[in-house]
Amino acid sequence: MTAALFTDAEEFATDRTVVGENLSLPLFRTLSGVLAGHPYLKVVVDRTEHTWHLLDTAVHPFHVDYVATRVLGMPMAALDADLDAFNASVYTAPDRRFLLGVLSLHTGEDPEGQERTFLVLETTEADTMGGELLAEFYEFVRERVDGRLPVLLKPANHRQEEELAAISEQRVPRVLSHELFGNRTRTPLNPGDATGRLRFFRTHEEYAAAESSLGWADIVAMACLPDDVPRVAGFVNTAPITPLSHTNVLASGWGIPNAIVRDLEQLVDADGLDGAWVSYRVREDEILLELLDEEPALQAPAWHQQRIRLEPPLLDDTPVLSLHRLRAADRDTYGTKAANLGELHHVLDSRTADLTAYYGRPRPPREHLYHHLAARLGLTSPSTAELASRAADFVASTVAAPEGVALPFALQQHFLASSPAIQQGIGKLKMALELDAGDALDPLCLQLQHLIRQTPLPDSVARQVGQAFPGVDRGERLVVRSSSNAEDLPGFSAAGVYDSVTTVRSARELLDAVRQVWASLVSPRSVRLRHQVGISLDDTYMGVIVQRYEPATLGGVLVTCNPTRREDFRNVYLNCSPGSPEQVVDGTVLPQQYLYNTVEGGGRTVALGSWDEGLPAATRARLADLSLTGRLLQSHFSGSEPGGDVDRALDIEWLMTGQGDFRLVQIRPYAL
């Protein structure tokens, strides 16, 4: 074994890094760490010395630190002072001396169904290696790895996939990211810890029969949890879902663990876990589900005492307004969703908002990321004003806000007050909540919803709703969405709780849809969820958004973070499917999933979902623009108000029209 050269032998006495030695499986295990459940090892190829370095993962967490300080002898302070320039020299320079990558160990089945162990080589996502350099990197590593271990190259981004397309797979055997991870037995979705009773349901019928008995100490496990699952201690899915599914958004907002465990049924049968008390932990690199010897002494979770404070709604007579006339401050009159869309109109039309603040946040040792943003926008050494102006123009040229109108809380209040029967139903529901009469709650909610849907609107209310879109009877298709003051709040997202209606084609259907959205405010699930966090029925109101329906060729949801790696400040996560974004939201298809790097650029495919192949390269490039736009909007929507934080992620629902234009149909905080 050839030891790396260190100047301080005592400091690095436990460093097992080796230089120039061929790699066997025992040596790999000696040096490796664990990432996302897989053993991995960092490698550095020195093209000048024609040798490689196998880094001790426990000692060297970063390639560039090792190369700079241990190979080139740079002081750490000098590296920190010029980190981005050094990164460019090792990740993007065409004549680079070093090739940096990671080897990870995987198991899978060969064509005969036998288990095999193999290594996967990949670069960082920001690496710009072309096809020939990737081939050189692979061949160098392949020659020095035990010949009994297969080695596959995994392209780290779409650009590398395209570069490798011209190179024979016999020369460079490869595996794509979605092929490698698409069939993982266990996948973390939302990190967290829980101790509780595992409730495993093989069918939805089993779940429905037991739903009323589920409580805060239960960990619910089944193939695909329903969107209206009550608040519990944890989720376990035995079939694939995405990090942007409604149930995972709930898990994130509630701060409970959630993961995919495909072999759970075998574990349940083998260890008698159904109904047993377990300890459940989800991390980026591990998923643990352990049987406890006895029932633990549990205290009620903190959310039992959680109280969400609502700003007092404004119920004065206010007009139906076009969305472009609203601003964020109008949330107390028209609801959060409508106010956010109005604010989006303002950002796009005025181009005066600072959309660069996220990149101004220090990312140690970097003082800021402005130069990375400039590179993404095609600028060289711009002034602060030039960068802000280009960012605003880029966003306005990439996306548009939907046209539509907002119905204020006052219209709903006039409608509810017009019916003695509805008022009586509200009184009964409030009494049941005060008495904590759980058995009576659902029937009262359902009766009240029926009343709201069937009660005629007063003429003054019906006239204002009808005037919102006077041409609706010409067959124009409309979408009617909720805009409550009890959604999209810190600590209470209410994702998927309230109704939307997407098939309105007449004045009568418009009135019916508005009543349906109002009625969703008192659904059993929405009432229970609000009651759990102390939101009073008296304080809750529903505004309504009415928009023209826009046919979509592609649609979905993006969040301006990496949901499974909270410390990742580079990437945004995007789900999409051909057609309407509702397919992603309601779970009728498994969407395609992509990650886009909004710092150094580039993107990669995470999963193909229900489709056999990914999107064309030109469409993926457009999604990269959309992802950067989401990041820029985060600066304003998360950081512009007092107490705001530009690092707080956004949840954006979007669609692509047949002309290739993007529309943002919803923008709200992402519950982290």
PDB file of N, CA and C in Angstrom, residues 47 99 129-139 163-164 166-167 171-172:
ATOM      1  N   ARG A  47      -3.866  13.001 -13.949  1.00  0.00           N
ATOM      2  CA  ARG A  47      -3.469  12.699 -15.320  1.00  0.00           C
ATOM      3  C   ARG A  47      -1.997  13.013 -15.568  1.00  0.00           C
ATOM      4  N   LEU A  99      -9.165  14.349 -12.563  1.00  0.00           N
ATOM      5  CA  LEU A  99     -10.512  13.856 -12.818  1.00  0.00           C
ATOM      6  C   LEU A  99     -11.064  13.364 -11.485  1.00  0.00           C
ATOM      7  N   MET A 129     -17.147  17.201 -18.075  1.00  0.00           N
ATOM      8  CA  MET A 129     -16.410  16.236 -18.896  1.00  0.00           C
ATOM      9  C   MET A 129     -17.204  15.892 -20.150  1.00  0.00           C
ATOM     10  N   GLY A 130     -16.539  15.976 -21.306  1.00  0.00           N
ATOM     11  CA  GLY A 130     -17.133  15.514 -22.541  1.00  0.00           C
ATOM     12  C   GLY A 130     -17.020  14.016 -22.684  1.00  0.00           C
ATOM     13  N   GLY A 131     -17.502  13.502 -23.804  1.00  0.00           N
ATOM     14  CA  GLY A 131     -17.536  12.065 -23.984  1.00  0.00           C
ATOM     15  C   GLY A 131     -16.183  11.393 -23.901  1.00  0.00           C
ATOM     16  N   GLU A 132     -15.171  11.938 -24.591  1.00  0.00           N
ATOM     17  CA  GLU A 132     -13.853  11.307 -24.597  1.00  0.00           C
ATOM     18  C   GLU A 132     -13.190  11.361 -23.232  1.00  0.00           C
ATOM     19  N   LEU A 133     -13.384  12.469 -22.509  1.00  0.00           N
ATOM     20  CA  LEU A 133     -12.789  12.554 -21.174  1.00  0.00           C
ATOM     21  C   LEU A 133     -13.483  11.590 -20.216  1.00  0.00           C
ATOM     22  N   LEU A 134     -14.803  11.438 -20.355  1.00  0.00           N
ATOM     23  CA  LEU A 134     -15.513  10.452 -19.550  1.00  0.00           C
ATOM     24  C   LEU A 134     -15.006   9.047 -19.859  1.00  0.00           C
ATOM     25  N   ALA A 135     -14.783   8.773 -21.138  1.00  0.00           N
ATOM     26  CA  ALA A 135     -14.264   7.455 -21.509  1.00  0.00           C
ATOM     27  C   ALA A 135     -12.869   7.241 -20.930  1.00  0.00           C
ATOM     28  N   GLU A 136     -12.020   8.265 -20.982  1.00  0.00           N
ATOM     29  CA  GLU A 136     -10.676   8.156 -20.391  1.00  0.00           C
ATOM     30  C   GLU A 136     -10.762   7.891 -18.889  1.00  0.00           C
ATOM     31  N   PHE A 137     -11.643   8.619 -18.222  1.00  0.00           N
ATOM     32  CA  PHE A 137     -11.838   8.446 -16.782  1.00  0.00           C
ATOM     33  C   PHE A 137     -12.279   7.020 -16.475  1.00  0.00           C
ATOM     34  N   TYR A 138     -13.274   6.547 -17.220  1.00  0.00           N
ATOM     35  CA  TYR A 138     -13.777   5.193 -16.978  1.00  0.00           C
ATOM     36  C   TYR A 138     -12.683   4.156 -17.219  1.00  0.00           C
ATOM     37  N   GLU A 139     -11.975   4.270 -18.335  1.00  0.00           N
ATOM     38  CA  GLU A 139     -10.968   3.260 -18.669  1.00  0.00           C
ATOM     39  C   GLU A 139      -9.826   3.256 -17.662  1.00  0.00           C
ATOM     40  N   GLU A 163     -23.412  13.423 -24.422  1.00  0.00           N
ATOM     41  CA  GLU A 163     -22.031  13.221 -24.867  1.00  0.00           C
ATOM     42  C   GLU A 163     -21.716  11.737 -25.039  1.00  0.00           C
ATOM     43  N   LEU A 164     -22.232  10.907 -24.137  1.00  0.00           N
ATOM     44  CA  LEU A 164     -21.926   9.475 -24.190  1.00  0.00           C
ATOM     45  C   LEU A 164     -22.689   8.749 -25.286  1.00  0.00           C
ATOM     46  N   ALA A 166     -22.615   9.054 -28.301  1.00  0.00           N
ATOM     47  CA  ALA A 166     -21.773   8.781 -29.472  1.00  0.00           C
ATOM     48  C   ALA A 166     -20.694   7.742 -29.188  1.00  0.00           C
ATOM     49  N   ILE A 167     -20.637   7.238 -27.961  1.00  0.00           N
ATOM     50  CA  ILE A 167     -19.581   6.295 -27.575  1.00  0.00           C
ATOM     51  C   ILE A 167     -20.197   4.932 -27.327  1.00  0.00           C
ATOM     52  N   ARG A 171     -17.408  -0.042 -25.106  1.00  0.00           N
ATOM     53  CA  ARG A 171     -16.225   0.670 -24.601  1.00  0.00           C
ATOM     54  C   ARG A 171     -16.486   1.229 -23.214  1.00  0.00           C
ATOM     55  N   VAL A 172     -17.657   1.837 -23.019  1.00  0.00           N
ATOM     56  CA  VAL A 172     -18.010   2.431 -21.729  1.00  0.00           C
ATOM     57  C   VAL A 172     -19.381   1.894 -21.304  1.00  0.00           C
TER      58      VAL A 172
END
